[in-house]
């Protein structure tokens, strides 16, 4: 992707003009590879990131990024990568438990962003969510709590001049009953990146396309 026209897209996605970036994918064309590239770019130079992982554990991302020349374990030790493993999100059935968990999660993200930005030679900070649909599942289907959490994260991007990158599965929210979250993300996004299969039909051939400008990459 970086070699074949994706460099400009990555620069735009990580630039100050695109504070909220939404990556849409589908079953035929998973968009995780876009997150891998954006995470690598986010950690370049003096950059830092908070990664909210619901789809895969740290070892998965560490293995993939090592092949791309990026050592996540080293960045984690140097506190430039703050990795939140949320496969077991601490929500609950009692009233307010899920909302309380989101408040606690946001407070921790806010703390690391403020600490990083206050450091010497601080670079750009990026918050990444590897699967917003799984965050909704972890919240027991509470879309309102997820939207409230996203609202606070978006506010943080303005207050602390950082970026927010979110992956969402478009096909899950294609129905009229579930489209609310997808439409909301498109509304708040400065840039939408869509992963889709090429016309060849080969599963290995995947391209991304910016929805807001006529450009594609392979």
Coordinates of N, CA and C in Angstrom, one line a residue, residues 93-201:
X93 N -24.1 -6.2 34.1 CA -25.6 -6.1 33.9 C -26.2 -5.1 34.8
X94 N -25.6 -4.7 35.9 CA -26.3 -3.8 36.8 C -26.4 -2.4 36.2
X95 N -27.3 -1.6 36.6 CA -27.5 -0.3 36.1 C -26.3 0.6 36.2
X96 N -25.8 1.2 35.1 CA -24.7 2.1 35.2 C -23.4 1.5 35.1
X97 N -23.3 0.1 35.2 CA -22.0 -0.6 35.2 C -21.2 -0.3 33.9
X98 N -21.9 -0.4 32.8 CA -21.3 -0.3 31.5 C -20.8 1.2 31.3
X99 N -21.7 2.1 31.6 CA -21.3 3.5 31.6 C -20.1 3.8 32.5
X100 N -20.1 3.3 33.6 CA -18.9 3.4 34.6 C -17.6 2.9 34.0
X101 N -17.7 1.8 33.3 CA -16.6 1.2 32.7 C -16.0 2.1 31.6
X102 N -16.9 2.7 30.8 CA -16.5 3.6 29.7 C -15.8 4.8 30.3
X103 N -16.4 5.3 31.4 CA -15.8 6.5 32.0 C -14.4 6.2 32.5
X104 N -14.2 5.0 33.1 CA -12.9 4.6 33.6 C -11.9 4.4 32.4
X105 N -12.4 3.8 31.3 CA -11.5 3.7 30.2 C -11.1 5.0 29.6
X106 N -12.1 5.9 29.4 CA -11.8 7.2 28.9 C -10.8 8.0 29.8
X107 N -11.0 7.9 31.1 CA -10.1 8.6 32.1 C -8.7 8.1 31.9
X108 N -8.5 6.8 31.7 CA -7.2 6.2 31.5 C -6.5 6.7 30.2
X109 N -7.4 6.8 29.1 CA -6.9 7.3 27.8 C -6.5 8.8 28.0
X110 N -7.3 9.5 28.6 CA -7.1 11.0 28.8 C -5.8 11.1 29.6
X111 N -5.5 10.3 30.6 CA -4.3 10.4 31.4 C -3.1 10.2 30.6
X112 N -3.1 9.1 29.7 CA -1.9 8.8 29.0 C -1.6 9.9 27.9
X113 N -2.7 10.4 27.3 CA -2.6 11.5 26.3 C -2.0 12.7 26.9
X114 N -2.5 13.1 28.1 CA -2.0 14.3 28.7 C -0.5 14.1 29.2
X115 N -0.2 13.0 29.7 CA 1.2 12.7 30.1 C 2.1 12.7 29.0
X116 N 1.7 12.1 27.8 CA 2.6 12.1 26.7 C 2.8 13.5 26.1
X117 N 1.7 14.2 26.0 CA 1.8 15.6 25.4 C 2.6 16.5 26.2
X118 N 2.6 16.2 27.5 CA 3.4 17.1 28.4 C 4.9 16.8 28.4
X119 N 5.3 15.7 27.8 CA 6.7 15.3 27.8 C 7.5 16.1 26.8
X120 N 8.8 16.1 27.0 CA 9.7 16.8 26.1 C 9.7 16.1 24.7
X121 N 9.8 16.9 23.6 CA 9.8 16.4 22.3 C 8.6 15.5 21.9
X122 N 7.5 15.9 22.5 CA 6.2 15.1 22.3 C 5.8 15.3 20.8
X123 N 5.5 14.1 20.2 CA 5.0 14.2 18.8 C 3.5 14.0 18.8
X124 N 2.9 13.7 17.6 CA 1.5 13.6 17.5 C 1.0 12.3 18.2
X125 N -0.2 12.4 18.8 CA -0.7 11.3 19.6 C -2.0 10.8 18.8
X126 N -2.1 9.4 18.7 CA -3.2 8.8 18.0 C -3.9 7.8 18.9
X127 N -5.2 7.9 18.9 CA -6.1 6.9 19.6 C -6.7 6.0 18.5
X128 N -6.5 4.6 18.7 CA -7.0 3.7 17.7 C -7.9 2.7 18.3
X129 N -9.0 2.4 17.6 CA -10.0 1.3 18.1 C -10.0 0.3 17.0
X130 N -9.6 -0.9 17.3 CA -9.5 -1.9 16.2 C -10.8 -2.5 15.8
X131 N -11.9 -2.3 16.5 CA -13.2 -2.9 16.1 C -14.3 -2.3 16.9
X132 N -14.9 -1.3 16.4 CA -15.9 -0.6 17.2 C -17.2 -1.5 17.4
X133 N -17.4 -2.4 16.4 CA -18.5 -3.3 16.6 C -18.4 -4.3 17.7
X134 N -17.1 -4.7 18.0 CA -16.9 -5.6 19.1 C -17.0 -4.8 20.4
X135 N -16.7 -3.5 20.4 CA -16.8 -2.6 21.6 C -18.3 -2.6 21.9
X136 N -19.2 -2.5 20.9 CA -20.6 -2.5 21.2 C -21.1 -3.8 21.7
X137 N -20.5 -4.9 21.2 CA -20.9 -6.2 21.8 C -20.4 -6.3 23.2
X138 N -19.2 -5.9 23.5 CA -18.7 -5.9 24.8 C -19.5 -5.1 25.8
X139 N -20.1 -4.1 25.3 CA -21.0 -3.2 26.1 C -22.4 -3.7 26.1
X140 N -22.6 -5.0 25.8 CA -23.9 -5.7 25.8 C -24.9 -5.0 24.9
X141 N -24.4 -4.5 23.8 CA -25.3 -3.9 22.8 C -25.7 -2.5 23.1
X142 N -25.1 -1.9 24.1 CA -25.5 -0.5 24.5 C -24.8 0.5 23.5
X143 N -25.5 0.8 22.4 CA -25.0 1.7 21.4 C -24.9 3.1 22.0
X144 N -25.8 3.5 22.9 CA -25.8 4.8 23.5 C -24.5 5.1 24.3
X145 N -24.1 4.0 25.0 CA -22.9 4.2 25.8 C -21.6 4.3 24.9
X146 N -21.7 3.5 23.8 CA -20.5 3.6 22.8 C -20.5 5.0 22.2
X147 N -21.6 5.5 21.8 CA -21.6 6.8 21.2 C -21.2 7.9 22.2
X148 N -21.6 7.8 23.5 CA -21.1 8.7 24.5 C -19.6 8.7 24.6
X149 N -19.1 7.4 24.6 CA -17.6 7.3 24.7 C -16.9 7.9 23.5
X150 N -17.4 7.7 22.3 CA -16.8 8.2 21.1 C -16.9 9.8 21.2
X151 N -18.0 10.3 21.7 CA -18.1 11.8 21.8 C -17.0 12.3 22.7
X152 N -16.7 11.7 23.8 CA -15.6 12.2 24.6 C -14.3 12.1 24.0
X153 N -14.1 11.0 23.2 CA -12.8 10.8 22.5 C -12.6 11.8 21.4
X154 N -13.7 12.2 20.7 CA -13.6 13.2 19.7 C -13.3 14.6 20.3
X155 N -14.0 14.8 21.4 CA -13.7 16.1 22.2 C -12.2 16.1 22.6
X156 N -11.6 15.0 23.0 CA -10.2 14.9 23.4 C -9.3 15.3 22.2
X157 N -9.7 14.9 21.0 CA -8.9 15.2 19.8 C -8.7 16.7 19.6
X158 N -9.8 17.4 19.9 CA -9.8 18.9 19.8 C -9.0 19.5 20.9
X159 N -9.2 19.0 22.1 CA -8.5 19.6 23.3 C -7.0 19.4 23.3
X160 N -6.6 18.2 22.9 CA -5.2 17.8 22.9 C -4.6 17.7 21.6
X161 N -5.2 18.1 20.5 CA -4.7 18.0 19.2 C -4.1 16.7 18.8
X162 N -5.0 15.6 19.0 CA -4.6 14.3 18.7 C -5.6 13.7 17.7
X163 N -5.3 12.5 17.2 CA -6.2 11.9 16.2 C -6.9 10.6 16.8
X164 N -8.0 10.3 16.1 CA -8.8 9.1 16.5 C -9.1 8.3 15.2
X165 N -8.7 7.0 15.3 CA -8.8 6.1 14.1 C -9.7 5.0 14.6
X166 N -10.8 4.7 13.8 CA -11.8 3.7 14.2 C -12.1 2.7 13.1
X167 N -12.0 1.4 13.3 CA -12.4 0.4 12.3 C -13.8 0.0 12.6
X168 N -14.7 -0.1 11.5 CA -16.0 -0.5 11.7 C -16.3 -1.5 10.5
X169 N -17.1 -2.5 10.7 CA -17.5 -3.5 9.7 C -18.8 -3.0 9.1
X170 N -18.7 -2.5 7.9 CA -19.9 -1.9 7.2 C -21.0 -2.8 7.0
X171 N -20.7 -4.1 6.7 CA -21.8 -5.0 6.4 C -22.6 -5.4 7.6
X172 N -22.0 -5.3 8.8 CA -22.8 -5.5 10.0 C -23.9 -4.5 10.2
X173 N -23.6 -3.3 9.8 CA -24.5 -2.2 10.0 C -25.3 -1.8 8.8
X174 N -25.4 -2.7 7.8 CA -26.0 -2.4 6.5 C -27.5 -2.3 6.7
X175 N -28.1 -3.0 7.6 CA -29.6 -3.0 7.8 C -30.0 -1.7 8.4
X176 N -31.3 -1.4 8.2 CA -31.9 -0.1 8.7 C -31.9 -0.1 10.2
X177 N -32.1 -1.2 10.8 CA -32.2 -1.2 12.3 C -30.8 -0.9 13.0
X178 N -29.7 -1.3 12.3 CA -28.4 -1.1 12.9 C -27.5 0.0 12.3
X179 N -28.0 0.7 11.4 CA -27.2 1.7 10.6 C -26.8 2.9 11.4
X180 N -27.4 3.1 12.6 CA -27.2 4.4 13.3 C -25.8 4.6 13.7
X181 N -25.0 3.6 14.2 CA -23.6 3.8 14.5 C -22.8 4.2 13.3
X182 N -23.0 3.5 12.2 CA -22.3 3.7 11.0 C -22.5 5.1 10.5
X183 N -23.7 5.6 10.5 CA -24.0 6.9 10.0 C -23.4 8.0 10.9
X184 N -23.4 7.7 12.2 CA -22.8 8.6 13.1 C -21.3 8.8 12.9
X185 N -20.6 7.6 12.7 CA -19.2 7.7 12.4 C -18.9 8.4 11.1
X186 N -19.7 8.2 10.1 CA -19.5 8.9 8.9 C -19.7 10.4 9.1
X187 N -20.6 10.8 10.0 CA -20.9 12.2 10.2 C -19.7 12.9 10.9
X188 N -19.1 12.2 11.9 CA -18.0 12.9 12.7 C -16.7 12.7 12.0
X189 N -16.5 11.9 11.0 CA -15.2 11.6 10.4 C -14.8 12.8 9.5
X190 N -13.5 13.1 9.6 CA -12.8 14.0 8.7 C -12.4 13.2 7.4
X191 N -12.2 11.9 7.6 CA -11.7 11.1 6.4 C -12.3 9.7 6.6
X192 N -12.9 9.2 5.6 CA -13.4 7.8 5.6 C -12.6 7.0 4.6
X193 N -12.0 5.9 5.1 CA -11.2 5.0 4.2 C -12.0 3.7 4.1
X194 N -12.3 3.3 2.9 CA -13.1 2.1 2.6 C -12.3 1.0 2.0
X195 N -12.3 -0.2 2.6 CA -11.6 -1.3 2.1 C -12.6 -2.2 1.3
X196 N -12.3 -2.5 0.1 CA -13.2 -3.3 -0.8 C -12.4 -4.2 -1.7
X197 N -13.0 -5.3 -2.1 CA -12.3 -6.3 -3.0 C -12.2 -5.7 -4.4
X198 N -11.2 -6.0 -5.1 CA -11.0 -5.6 -6.5 C -12.0 -6.4 -7.4
X199 N -12.2 -5.8 -8.6 CA -13.1 -6.4 -9.5 C -12.7 -7.8 -10.0
X200 N -11.5 -8.2 -9.7 CA -11.0 -9.5 -10.1 C -11.7 -10.6 -9.3
X201 N -12.2 -10.3 -8.1 CA -12.8 -11.2 -7.2 C -11.9 -12.0 -6.4

